[in-house]
Coordinates of C-alpha atoms in Angstrom, one line a residue:
M19 CA -12.2 -50.1 -41.5
E20 CA -12.7 -53.6 -42.6
K21 CA -13.5 -55.2 -45.9
I22 CA -13.6 -58.7 -47.6
I23 CA -11.5 -59.2 -50.7
K24 CA -11.4 -62.3 -52.9
V25 CA -8.1 -64.0 -53.5
N26 CA -7.4 -66.3 -56.4
S27 CA -5.3 -69.4 -55.6
G28 CA -4.9 -72.3 -57.8
G29 CA -8.0 -71.3 -59.9
R30 CA -10.2 -71.0 -56.9
E31 CA -11.3 -67.8 -55.3
Y32 CA -11.8 -67.6 -51.3
P33 CA -12.6 -64.6 -49.2
L34 CA -9.9 -63.0 -47.1
R35 CA -10.8 -60.6 -44.4
E36 CA -8.7 -57.3 -44.5
E37 CA -8.6 -54.5 -42.1
I38 CA -7.4 -51.1 -43.4
R39 CA -5.4 -48.9 -41.0
K40 CA -3.9 -45.4 -41.3
C41 CA -0.3 -45.0 -40.4
S42 CA 1.2 -41.9 -38.5
C43 CA 2.7 -41.0 -42.0
W44 CA -1.1 -40.9 -43.3
T45 CA -0.4 -44.0 -45.6
E46 CA -3.3 -46.5 -45.4
F47 CA -2.2 -50.1 -45.1
N48 CA -3.7 -53.5 -44.9
I49 CA -3.9 -56.1 -42.1
T50 CA -5.0 -59.4 -43.3
D51 CA -6.2 -62.6 -41.7
K52 CA -2.9 -64.2 -42.5
D53 CA -1.1 -61.3 -40.7
L54 CA -3.2 -61.9 -37.6
E55 CA -2.6 -65.7 -37.9
F56 CA 1.1 -65.2 -38.0
L57 CA 1.1 -62.9 -34.9
D58 CA -1.1 -65.4 -33.0
M59 CA 1.5 -68.2 -33.8
V60 CA 4.5 -66.1 -32.5
S61 CA 2.7 -64.6 -29.5
P62 CA 4.6 -65.7 -26.3
V63 CA 3.0 -67.9 -23.6
Y64 CA 3.8 -67.7 -20.0
K65 CA 2.4 -70.2 -17.5
G66 CA -0.2 -71.2 -20.0
I67 CA -1.4 -67.7 -20.9
K68 CA -0.8 -66.4 -24.4
Y69 CA 0.1 -62.6 -24.6
T70 CA -1.2 -61.8 -28.0
I71 CA 0.8 -59.4 -30.2
P72 CA -1.6 -56.9 -31.7
A73 CA -1.6 -55.8 -35.2
P74 CA 1.0 -53.1 -36.3
T75 CA 0.3 -49.5 -35.8
L76 CA 2.6 -48.4 -38.6
C77 CA 2.7 -49.2 -42.2
P78 CA 5.2 -51.7 -43.7
K79 CA 7.4 -48.8 -45.1
C80 CA 7.5 -47.1 -41.7
R81 CA 8.3 -50.3 -39.9
H82 CA 11.0 -51.1 -42.3
Q83 CA 12.6 -47.7 -41.8
R84 CA 12.6 -47.9 -38.2
R85 CA 14.3 -51.2 -38.2
L86 CA 16.9 -50.1 -40.7
A87 CA 17.7 -47.2 -38.4
W88 CA 19.4 -49.8 -36.2
R89 CA 21.8 -51.2 -38.8
N90 CA 25.0 -49.5 -39.8
E91 CA 26.3 -51.7 -42.7
R92 CA 28.8 -49.5 -44.5
K93 CA 30.3 -46.9 -42.2
L94 CA 33.5 -48.3 -40.8
Y95 CA 35.8 -46.3 -38.5
K96 CA 39.2 -46.7 -36.9
R97 CA 39.0 -46.5 -33.1
T98 CA 40.7 -48.1 -30.0
C99 CA 39.3 -51.1 -28.2
D100 CA 38.3 -50.0 -24.7
T101 CA 39.9 -52.9 -23.0
T102 CA 43.2 -53.4 -24.8
W103 CA 43.6 -50.0 -26.4
K104 CA 44.6 -51.6 -29.6
N105 CA 43.5 -50.1 -32.9
I106 CA 40.3 -51.7 -34.3
I107 CA 37.9 -51.4 -37.1
S108 CA 34.4 -50.7 -35.9
V109 CA 30.9 -49.6 -36.9
F110 CA 30.8 -47.2 -33.9
S111 CA 32.6 -43.9 -34.6
P112 CA 35.3 -42.9 -32.1
D113 CA 33.2 -39.9 -31.0
K114 CA 30.5 -42.4 -29.6
P115 CA 30.5 -42.3 -25.7
Y116 CA 29.9 -45.9 -25.1
P117 CA 32.6 -48.6 -24.7
V118 CA 33.5 -50.7 -27.9
Y119 CA 35.4 -54.1 -27.7
S120 CA 37.3 -55.9 -30.4
S121 CA 35.6 -59.2 -31.4
D122 CA 38.3 -61.2 -29.5
E123 CA 37.6 -59.2 -26.2
W124 CA 33.8 -59.1 -26.7
W125 CA 33.4 -62.8 -27.2
S126 CA 35.8 -63.6 -24.4
D127 CA 34.9 -64.5 -20.8
R128 CA 37.1 -61.6 -19.4
W129 CA 34.0 -59.5 -18.9
N130 CA 30.4 -60.4 -17.7
P131 CA 27.4 -58.5 -19.3
L132 CA 25.4 -59.3 -16.1
D133 CA 27.5 -56.7 -14.3
Y134 CA 25.7 -54.0 -16.1
G135 CA 22.1 -54.7 -15.2
P136 CA 20.6 -52.0 -12.8
A137 CA 21.3 -52.7 -9.2
D138 CA 17.5 -52.1 -8.3
G139 CA 16.3 -54.1 -11.2
I140 CA 13.1 -53.3 -13.2
D141 CA 11.5 -50.0 -12.6
F142 CA 7.8 -50.1 -13.3
S143 CA 7.4 -46.4 -12.8
R144 CA 9.2 -45.7 -16.0
P145 CA 8.8 -46.6 -19.7
F146 CA 10.9 -49.6 -20.7
F147 CA 12.5 -48.0 -23.9
E148 CA 13.9 -45.5 -21.4
Q149 CA 15.5 -48.2 -19.3
M150 CA 16.6 -50.1 -22.4
N151 CA 18.3 -46.9 -23.6
E152 CA 20.3 -46.8 -20.4
L153 CA 21.5 -50.3 -20.6
I154 CA 22.5 -49.8 -24.5
N155 CA 24.6 -46.8 -23.4
I156 CA 26.7 -48.8 -20.8
V157 CA 27.1 -52.4 -22.2
P158 CA 30.3 -52.7 -24.2
K159 CA 29.5 -53.0 -27.9
L160 CA 30.9 -55.5 -30.4
A161 CA 33.2 -53.4 -32.7
I162 CA 32.0 -55.3 -36.0
V163 CA 29.9 -58.3 -36.7
N164 CA 32.4 -60.6 -38.3
F165 CA 32.3 -64.3 -37.3
N166 CA 34.8 -67.1 -38.1
S167 CA 36.5 -65.3 -41.0
E168 CA 40.1 -65.3 -42.2
N169 CA 42.1 -62.3 -43.3
S170 CA 38.7 -60.4 -43.7
D171 CA 38.9 -57.7 -41.1
Y172 CA 36.9 -55.1 -43.1
T173 CA 33.8 -57.3 -43.5
N174 CA 30.6 -56.4 -41.6
I175 CA 27.5 -58.3 -40.8
S176 CA 29.2 -61.3 -42.3
A177 CA 30.5 -64.8 -41.5
D178 CA 32.7 -67.5 -42.8
N179 CA 34.7 -65.6 -45.3
K180 CA 38.3 -65.9 -46.4
D181 CA 40.5 -63.2 -48.0
C182 CA 37.6 -60.6 -48.4
Y183 CA 37.6 -56.9 -48.1
L184 CA 34.7 -54.4 -47.6
I185 CA 31.9 -57.0 -48.2
V186 CA 28.7 -56.6 -46.3
E187 CA 25.9 -59.1 -45.4
S188 CA 27.8 -62.0 -46.8
S189 CA 28.7 -65.5 -45.8
N190 CA 30.9 -68.4 -47.1
N191 CA 33.0 -66.3 -49.7
E192 CA 36.6 -66.2 -50.8
N193 CA 38.7 -63.5 -52.6
S194 CA 35.9 -61.0 -52.9
F195 CA 35.8 -57.2 -52.4
Y196 CA 33.4 -54.2 -52.3
S197 CA 30.2 -56.1 -52.6
Y198 CA 26.9 -56.6 -50.8
W199 CA 25.1 -59.8 -50.1
L200 CA 27.4 -62.4 -51.5
Q201 CA 26.7 -66.0 -50.7
L202 CA 29.0 -69.0 -51.4
S203 CA 30.9 -67.2 -54.0
K204 CA 34.5 -66.5 -55.0
D205 CA 36.6 -63.8 -56.8
T206 CA 33.8 -61.4 -57.1
I207 CA 34.2 -57.6 -57.1
D208 CA 31.8 -54.7 -57.0
S209 CA 28.7 -56.7 -57.0
A210 CA 25.4 -57.2 -55.2
Y211 CA 23.2 -60.2 -54.5
V212 CA 25.4 -62.8 -56.0
N213 CA 24.9 -66.4 -54.9
N214 CA 27.0 -69.5 -55.6
S215 CA 29.0 -67.8 -58.4
A216 CA 32.6 -67.0 -59.2
L217 CA 34.5 -64.3 -61.1
C218 CA 31.8 -61.8 -61.2
Y219 CA 32.5 -58.0 -61.7
E220 CA 29.9 -55.2 -61.5
C221 CA 27.0 -57.7 -61.4
T222 CA 23.7 -57.7 -59.5
S223 CA 21.1 -60.5 -59.0
I224 CA 23.4 -63.5 -60.2
D225 CA 22.9 -67.1 -59.3
N226 CA 25.0 -70.1 -60.2
S227 CA 27.1 -68.3 -62.8
Y228 CA 30.7 -67.9 -63.7
N229 CA 32.9 -65.2 -65.3
L230 CA 30.3 -62.5 -65.9
K231 CA 31.0 -58.7 -66.1
Y232 CA 28.4 -55.9 -66.0
C233 CA 25.5 -58.5 -65.9
H234 CA 22.2 -58.4 -64.1
R235 CA 19.4 -60.7 -63.2
C236 CA 21.0 -63.8 -64.6
M237 CA 21.0 -67.6 -63.6
D238 CA 23.3 -70.3 -64.8
C239 CA 25.2 -68.2 -67.2
K240 CA 28.9 -67.9 -67.9
D241 CA 31.5 -66.0 -69.9
S242 CA 29.4 -62.9 -70.8
Y243 CA 29.4 -59.3 -70.7
F244 CA 26.5 -56.8 -70.3
L245 CA 24.0 -59.7 -70.2
N246 CA 20.6 -59.0 -68.6
D247 CA 17.5 -61.1 -67.5
S248 CA 19.0 -64.2 -69.0
E249 CA 19.3 -67.9 -68.1
W250 CA 21.6 -70.8 -69.2
C251 CA 23.7 -68.6 -71.6
S252 CA 27.2 -68.3 -72.4
Y253 CA 29.4 -66.1 -74.5
C254 CA 27.0 -63.4 -74.9
F255 CA 27.6 -59.7 -75.2
A256 CA 25.2 -56.9 -74.6
C257 CA 22.2 -59.2 -74.8
Q258 CA 18.7 -59.3 -73.0
D259 CA 16.0 -61.7 -72.3
L260 CA 17.8 -64.8 -73.6
Q261 CA 17.7 -68.5 -72.6
W262 CA 19.9 -71.3 -73.7
K263 CA 21.8 -69.2 -76.1
K264 CA 25.5 -69.2 -77.0
F265 CA 27.7 -66.7 -79.1
H266 CA 25.3 -63.7 -79.3
I267 CA 26.1 -60.0 -79.6
F268 CA 23.2 -57.5 -79.1
N269 CA 20.8 -60.4 -79.2
K270 CA 22.0 -61.6 -82.6
E271 CA 23.7 -64.9 -83.1
V272 CA 27.4 -64.9 -84.3
T273 CA 30.0 -67.5 -85.0
E274 CA 32.4 -68.5 -82.3
A275 CA 35.2 -66.8 -84.3
E276 CA 33.3 -63.6 -84.8
Y277 CA 32.5 -63.5 -81.0
I278 CA 36.1 -64.1 -79.9
A279 CA 37.3 -61.4 -82.4
F280 CA 34.8 -58.9 -81.1
V281 CA 35.5 -59.5 -77.4
D282 CA 39.2 -59.2 -78.2
K283 CA 38.6 -55.9 -79.8
F284 CA 36.4 -54.7 -77.0
Q285 CA 39.5 -55.3 -74.6
N286 CA 41.4 -52.6 -76.5
W287 CA 38.5 -50.2 -76.8
T288 CA 38.9 -46.6 -75.4
K289 CA 37.0 -45.6 -72.3
E290 CA 34.6 -43.7 -74.4
Q291 CA 33.8 -46.7 -76.5
K292 CA 33.3 -48.8 -73.6
E293 CA 31.0 -46.2 -71.8
D294 CA 29.1 -46.0 -75.1
I295 CA 28.3 -49.7 -74.9
A296 CA 27.5 -49.5 -71.3
I297 CA 25.1 -46.6 -71.9
K298 CA 23.4 -48.4 -74.8
T299 CA 22.9 -51.5 -72.8
A300 CA 21.8 -49.6 -69.7
F301 CA 19.2 -47.6 -71.8
F302 CA 17.8 -51.0 -73.2
F303 CA 17.8 -52.5 -69.6
E304 CA 16.2 -49.4 -68.1
S305 CA 13.6 -49.1 -70.8
K306 CA 11.7 -51.9 -69.1
W307 CA 11.8 -50.0 -65.8
P308 CA 10.4 -51.0 -63.3
R309 CA 11.6 -54.5 -64.1
E310 CA 9.1 -57.4 -63.9
P311 CA 9.3 -59.1 -60.5
R312 CA 11.9 -61.8 -60.5
I313 CA 10.4 -64.9 -59.0
K314 CA 11.9 -68.2 -59.9
M315 CA 11.1 -71.8 -58.7
S316 CA 8.7 -70.6 -56.1
E317 CA 5.2 -71.2 -55.0
N318 CA 2.7 -68.6 -53.9
C319 CA 5.1 -65.6 -53.5
S320 CA 4.9 -62.0 -54.2
W321 CA 7.1 -58.9 -54.6
D322 CA 10.6 -59.4 -56.0
Y323 CA 13.9 -61.3 -56.3
I324 CA 12.4 -64.5 -54.9
I325 CA 14.2 -67.8 -55.7
G326 CA 13.3 -71.4 -54.5
S327 CA 10.8 -70.1 -51.8
K328 CA 7.2 -70.8 -50.8
D329 CA 4.4 -68.6 -49.3
C330 CA 6.4 -65.5 -49.1
I331 CA 4.2 -62.4 -49.4
D332 CA 5.4 -58.8 -49.7
V333 CA 8.9 -60.1 -49.5
I334 CA 12.1 -58.7 -51.4
D335 CA 15.2 -60.9 -51.8
A336 CA 14.2 -64.4 -50.7
N337 CA 16.2 -67.5 -51.4
D338 CA 15.2 -70.9 -49.8
A339 CA 12.5 -69.2 -47.6
E340 CA 9.1 -70.2 -46.6
N341 CA 6.1 -68.4 -44.9
C342 CA 7.6 -64.9 -44.7
R343 CA 5.7 -61.6 -44.8
H344 CA 6.6 -58.1 -45.2
S345 CA 10.3 -58.8 -45.1
T346 CA 13.7 -58.4 -46.9
D347 CA 16.6 -60.7 -47.3
V348 CA 15.3 -63.9 -45.8
W349 CA 17.4 -66.7 -47.0
R350 CA 19.0 -70.2 -46.4
N351 CA 16.1 -71.9 -44.8
A352 CA 14.4 -69.0 -43.1
R353 CA 11.0 -70.0 -41.9
D354 CA 8.0 -68.1 -40.5
V355 CA 9.3 -64.6 -40.6
M356 CA 7.2 -61.3 -40.5
D357 CA 8.6 -57.8 -40.6
G358 CA 12.2 -59.0 -40.7
N359 CA 15.4 -57.7 -42.4
T360 CA 18.1 -60.2 -42.8
C361 CA 16.9 -63.5 -41.3
G362 CA 18.7 -66.7 -42.6
R363 CA 20.6 -69.8 -42.0
N364 CA 17.8 -71.5 -40.2
A365 CA 16.1 -68.5 -38.7
A366 CA 12.7 -69.3 -37.6
K367 CA 9.6 -67.7 -35.9
C368 CA 10.8 -64.0 -36.0
Y369 CA 8.8 -60.9 -35.8
E370 CA 9.9 -57.3 -36.0
V371 CA 13.6 -58.1 -36.2
T372 CA 16.8 -56.9 -37.9
N373 CA 19.7 -59.2 -38.5
C374 CA 18.7 -62.4 -36.7
A375 CA 20.5 -65.2 -38.3
V376 CA 22.3 -68.5 -37.9
D377 CA 20.0 -71.0 -35.9
V378 CA 17.8 -68.5 -34.1
Q379 CA 14.2 -68.9 -33.4
N380 CA 11.3 -67.4 -31.5
M381 CA 12.7 -63.9 -31.7
L382 CA 10.5 -60.9 -31.2
F383 CA 11.4 -57.2 -31.5
C384 CA 15.2 -57.9 -31.7
A385 CA 18.2 -56.4 -33.3
M386 CA 21.6 -58.0 -34.1
N387 CA 21.1 -61.5 -32.6
W388 CA 22.8 -64.6 -33.8
I389 CA 24.0 -68.1 -33.2
N390 CA 21.6 -70.4 -31.3
Q391 CA 19.7 -67.4 -29.9
T392 CA 16.1 -68.5 -29.0
D393 CA 13.0 -67.3 -27.1
S394 CA 14.2 -63.8 -26.9
T395 CA 12.2 -60.5 -26.8
Y396 CA 13.5 -57.0 -27.1
C397 CA 17.2 -57.9 -27.2
F398 CA 20.2 -56.3 -28.8
Y399 CA 23.6 -57.9 -29.6
C400 CA 22.9 -61.1 -27.9
A401 CA 24.0 -64.8 -28.9
N402 CA 24.0 -68.4 -27.7
S403 CA 21.3 -67.7 -25.0
S404 CA 17.6 -68.3 -24.5
N405 CA 14.7 -66.8 -22.6
L406 CA 15.8 -63.2 -22.5
F407 CA 13.7 -60.1 -22.1
W408 CA 15.3 -56.6 -22.5
C409 CA 18.9 -57.7 -22.6
V410 CA 22.0 -56.2 -24.2
G411 CA 25.3 -58.0 -25.1
L412 CA 24.6 -61.5 -23.7
H413 CA 27.1 -63.4 -25.7
S414 CA 27.8 -66.6 -23.8
P415 CA 25.0 -69.0 -22.7
H416 CA 22.4 -67.3 -20.4
S417 CA 18.9 -68.0 -19.6
Y418 CA 16.1 -66.2 -17.8
C419 CA 17.6 -62.8 -17.7
I420 CA 15.8 -59.4 -17.7
L421 CA 17.8 -56.1 -18.3
N422 CA 20.9 -58.1 -17.8
K423 CA 19.9 -59.4 -14.5
Q424 CA 19.7 -63.1 -13.7
Y425 CA 16.5 -64.7 -12.5
T426 CA 15.3 -68.1 -11.8
K427 CA 12.9 -69.7 -14.4
E428 CA 9.9 -69.2 -11.9
E429 CA 11.0 -65.5 -11.2
Y430 CA 11.2 -65.0 -14.9
E431 CA 7.9 -66.4 -15.9
D432 CA 6.3 -64.2 -13.1
L433 CA 8.0 -61.1 -14.1
V434 CA 7.6 -61.1 -17.8
P435 CA 3.8 -61.0 -17.9
K436 CA 3.9 -58.0 -15.4
I437 CA 6.4 -56.2 -17.9
I438 CA 4.2 -56.9 -20.8
E439 CA 1.1 -55.4 -18.9
H440 CA 3.2 -52.3 -18.0
M441 CA 4.3 -51.9 -21.5
K442 CA 0.7 -52.0 -22.8
K443 CA 0.0 -49.1 -20.6
T444 CA 2.9 -47.2 -22.0
W445 CA 2.1 -48.2 -25.6
E446 CA 5.4 -50.1 -26.1
W447 CA 4.6 -53.8 -26.1
W448 CA 4.0 -54.2 -29.7
E449 CA 6.5 -51.7 -31.0
F450 CA 10.1 -52.3 -32.2
F451 CA 12.8 -50.1 -30.6
P452 CA 12.4 -46.5 -31.6
A453 CA 15.0 -45.0 -33.8
S454 CA 15.7 -42.4 -31.1
I455 CA 17.5 -44.8 -29.0
S456 CA 19.6 -46.4 -31.8
P457 CA 23.3 -46.1 -31.1
F458 CA 23.8 -44.9 -34.7
G459 CA 23.1 -41.7 -36.4
Y460 CA 20.4 -42.1 -39.0
N461 CA 22.8 -41.1 -41.7
E462 CA 25.1 -44.0 -40.7
T463 CA 22.5 -46.7 -41.2
V464 CA 21.1 -48.3 -44.2
A465 CA 17.8 -46.4 -43.6
M466 CA 19.5 -43.4 -45.1
E467 CA 20.1 -45.3 -48.3
Y468 CA 16.3 -46.4 -48.8
Y469 CA 14.7 -43.5 -47.0
P470 CA 17.1 -40.5 -47.4
I471 CA 16.4 -37.5 -45.3
E472 CA 18.2 -34.1 -44.6
R473 CA 20.1 -33.4 -41.5
R474 CA 17.8 -30.5 -40.5
D475 CA 14.8 -32.8 -40.9
A476 CA 16.3 -35.5 -38.8
I477 CA 17.1 -33.3 -35.8
N478 CA 14.0 -31.2 -36.0
R479 CA 11.7 -34.1 -36.2
V480 CA 10.2 -34.8 -32.8
S481 CA 7.6 -37.2 -31.4
T482 CA 4.6 -36.3 -29.3
D483 CA 6.7 -36.4 -26.2
G484 CA 9.3 -33.9 -27.5
R485 CA 12.0 -36.5 -28.1
T486 CA 14.0 -36.3 -31.5
I487 CA 12.8 -39.1 -33.7
F488 CA 16.2 -39.7 -35.4
N489 CA 19.8 -39.4 -34.4
W490 CA 22.4 -37.8 -36.6
S491 CA 26.1 -38.2 -36.7
D492 CA 28.5 -35.3 -37.7
Y493 CA 31.6 -37.4 -37.4
E494 CA 33.9 -37.5 -40.4
N495 CA 36.7 -39.9 -41.0
P496 CA 40.1 -38.4 -41.3
K497 CA 41.8 -38.3 -44.7
P498 CA 44.0 -41.3 -45.3
D499 CA 47.7 -41.0 -44.6
V500 CA 49.2 -41.6 -48.1
S501 CA 52.1 -40.4 -50.3
K502 CA 49.8 -38.6 -52.7
I503 CA 46.2 -38.1 -53.7
I504 CA 45.3 -38.2 -57.4
P505 CA 42.1 -37.3 -59.1
A506 CA 40.6 -40.5 -60.6
S507 CA 40.3 -38.6 -63.9
K508 CA 44.0 -38.5 -64.1
L509 CA 44.5 -42.2 -64.0
P510 CA 45.6 -44.1 -67.1
E511 CA 42.8 -45.9 -68.9
N512 CA 44.7 -49.1 -69.6
I513 CA 45.4 -51.2 -66.4
K514 CA 48.8 -52.0 -68.0
D515 CA 49.8 -48.4 -67.4
I516 CA 49.0 -48.4 -63.7
P517 CA 52.0 -48.5 -61.6
E518 CA 52.6 -50.7 -58.5
D519 CA 52.9 -47.4 -56.5
I520 CA 49.2 -46.7 -56.8
L521 CA 48.9 -48.9 -53.7
N522 CA 50.5 -46.0 -51.8
W523 CA 48.1 -43.4 -53.0
A524 CA 44.6 -42.3 -52.5
I525 CA 42.3 -41.7 -55.4
E526 CA 39.8 -38.8 -55.5
C527 CA 36.3 -39.9 -56.6
D528 CA 35.3 -38.3 -59.7
R529 CA 31.8 -37.6 -58.4
T530 CA 32.2 -36.8 -54.6
K531 CA 35.9 -36.1 -54.3
R532 CA 36.0 -38.5 -51.4
P533 CA 39.4 -40.3 -51.3
Y534 CA 39.6 -44.1 -51.6
R535 CA 42.5 -46.7 -51.8
I536 CA 43.3 -49.6 -54.0
I537 CA 44.4 -52.8 -52.2
K538 CA 46.9 -55.3 -53.7
A539 CA 44.5 -58.2 -54.2
E540 CA 42.2 -55.8 -56.1
L541 CA 44.8 -54.5 -58.3
D542 CA 45.9 -58.1 -59.2
F543 CA 42.3 -58.9 -60.1
Y544 CA 42.0 -55.8 -62.5
R545 CA 45.3 -56.9 -64.1
R546 CA 44.2 -60.5 -64.6
Q547 CA 40.9 -59.4 -66.0
S548 CA 42.1 -56.4 -68.1
L549 CA 39.8 -54.1 -66.2
P550 CA 40.3 -50.5 -65.5
I551 CA 40.8 -48.8 -62.1
P552 CA 37.3 -47.6 -60.9
K553 CA 36.8 -43.9 -61.0
L554 CA 34.2 -43.8 -58.3
H555 CA 34.4 -44.2 -54.3
P556 CA 33.1 -47.7 -53.4
D557 CA 30.0 -46.3 -51.8
E558 CA 29.0 -44.5 -55.0
R559 CA 29.6 -47.6 -57.0
H560 CA 27.3 -49.5 -54.5
I561 CA 24.7 -46.8 -54.9
D562 CA 24.8 -47.1 -58.7
R563 CA 24.5 -50.9 -58.5
M564 CA 21.5 -50.6 -56.3
K565 CA 19.8 -48.4 -58.8
L566 CA 19.8 -51.2 -61.3
R567 CA 17.4 -53.1 -59.0
N568 CA 13.7 -52.5 -58.2
P569 CA 13.7 -50.4 -55.0
K570 CA 13.9 -52.4 -51.8
K571 CA 10.8 -50.6 -50.2
L572 CA 7.9 -52.6 -48.7

């Protein structure tokens, strides 16, 4: 069904053609002229013929969910490298059947991914997703995505970090722990979406700020507690919606002496008193739920958490991005992205991708591709290469490869159109990888965070050809080898009463009973900042923080 709508831009109305489609989940969704223009722009050309990518068949939510089923962000495991047999940290659990290499081994020239291509080449009698699944299962996997970092072994989908621990989707940070999407920040713990800031604790959506605790949606602020939706403020406690203010408590101005006395007293409050303050400020904060979209210094943008961007429509979490659509986490000079999750650091012309970043361009239907990767279609875990189709694990410079087999430029440009025509017949050409061939269980991926399902629903949900739509992992990490396990509720409230020996213990989460550890740098931070030991597992703290943001659902 097609209709004409009127869009207001700059005080003028102009007609926009819009097609309404119905997804397999029975949700109606729109395809606009702008969507089709984008698809035409990124459609590949071979020997002068453009192979147009048709409009999506699934709604934005289902497309988003399908891509996220290929992203394990937070489930880390200990296993052995399948070449050196040394212990490593990996996103692939040890019960997975495919080979996994440490970062040093995977990036080395001691193995050749072209050795894993099928001897007989392309099989035009079978669907290509079936052939891709076979290749994914045999090509060695990179244990964890962690580039150019120092003393930051437990960081995933991250780069250029120093002395960091359990941070995800983060770049160019120092001395930061248990956080999600940190950029250019230092000394930050238990936070999410913090950019160019330092000394933040339990914060979300913070930009250009310093020394904030329990603050949310703030820019250019410093030295504050429980501050929400504010800009250019300092020395504020439990305040909301302020600009250019100083020395405020509960949105009321006080003298500098009164403020210092109040904060000093707060440091000595009991747990119950501090929780009471947290509850009161959270109630005030949540009373405006859902939050108004946070769009700052941007032009012609819609949805939420957008800063310094232009022409970003139906986008969540954009920072320095332009011409992006139906996407999340587009940042640091991302340009021309549609249906993308995590595209940044000069990513351009990407469609239906997840985690394509650091100088990549012309990427179609790809997952986990980075660093100077260009002109690639249906690729998984590739880098430093160009002109690839259906490839896995090509990490050193390669060009004109299909299913991990080398071809000449002429052979490649002859074969790819034939593959596309075959994929049209099998209804694969315009679709992202199905979740059924993801190397992760659905419950291991970030899809579970935004679109939770029960195990029985995952394993019983099948496609029209009888295949299970989602995988599921039943693997559980072993309990930590520690001198003792102590319930979090038994820990002293005052950080001064916490013994050094806690570094040898495991703490039992108050909510889930899952054990977790405290590391030395973390303990030092709590002592310097007079903060109590957390009573919840890091995953639970992450879930609670994300609930303070508008849902990341397209």
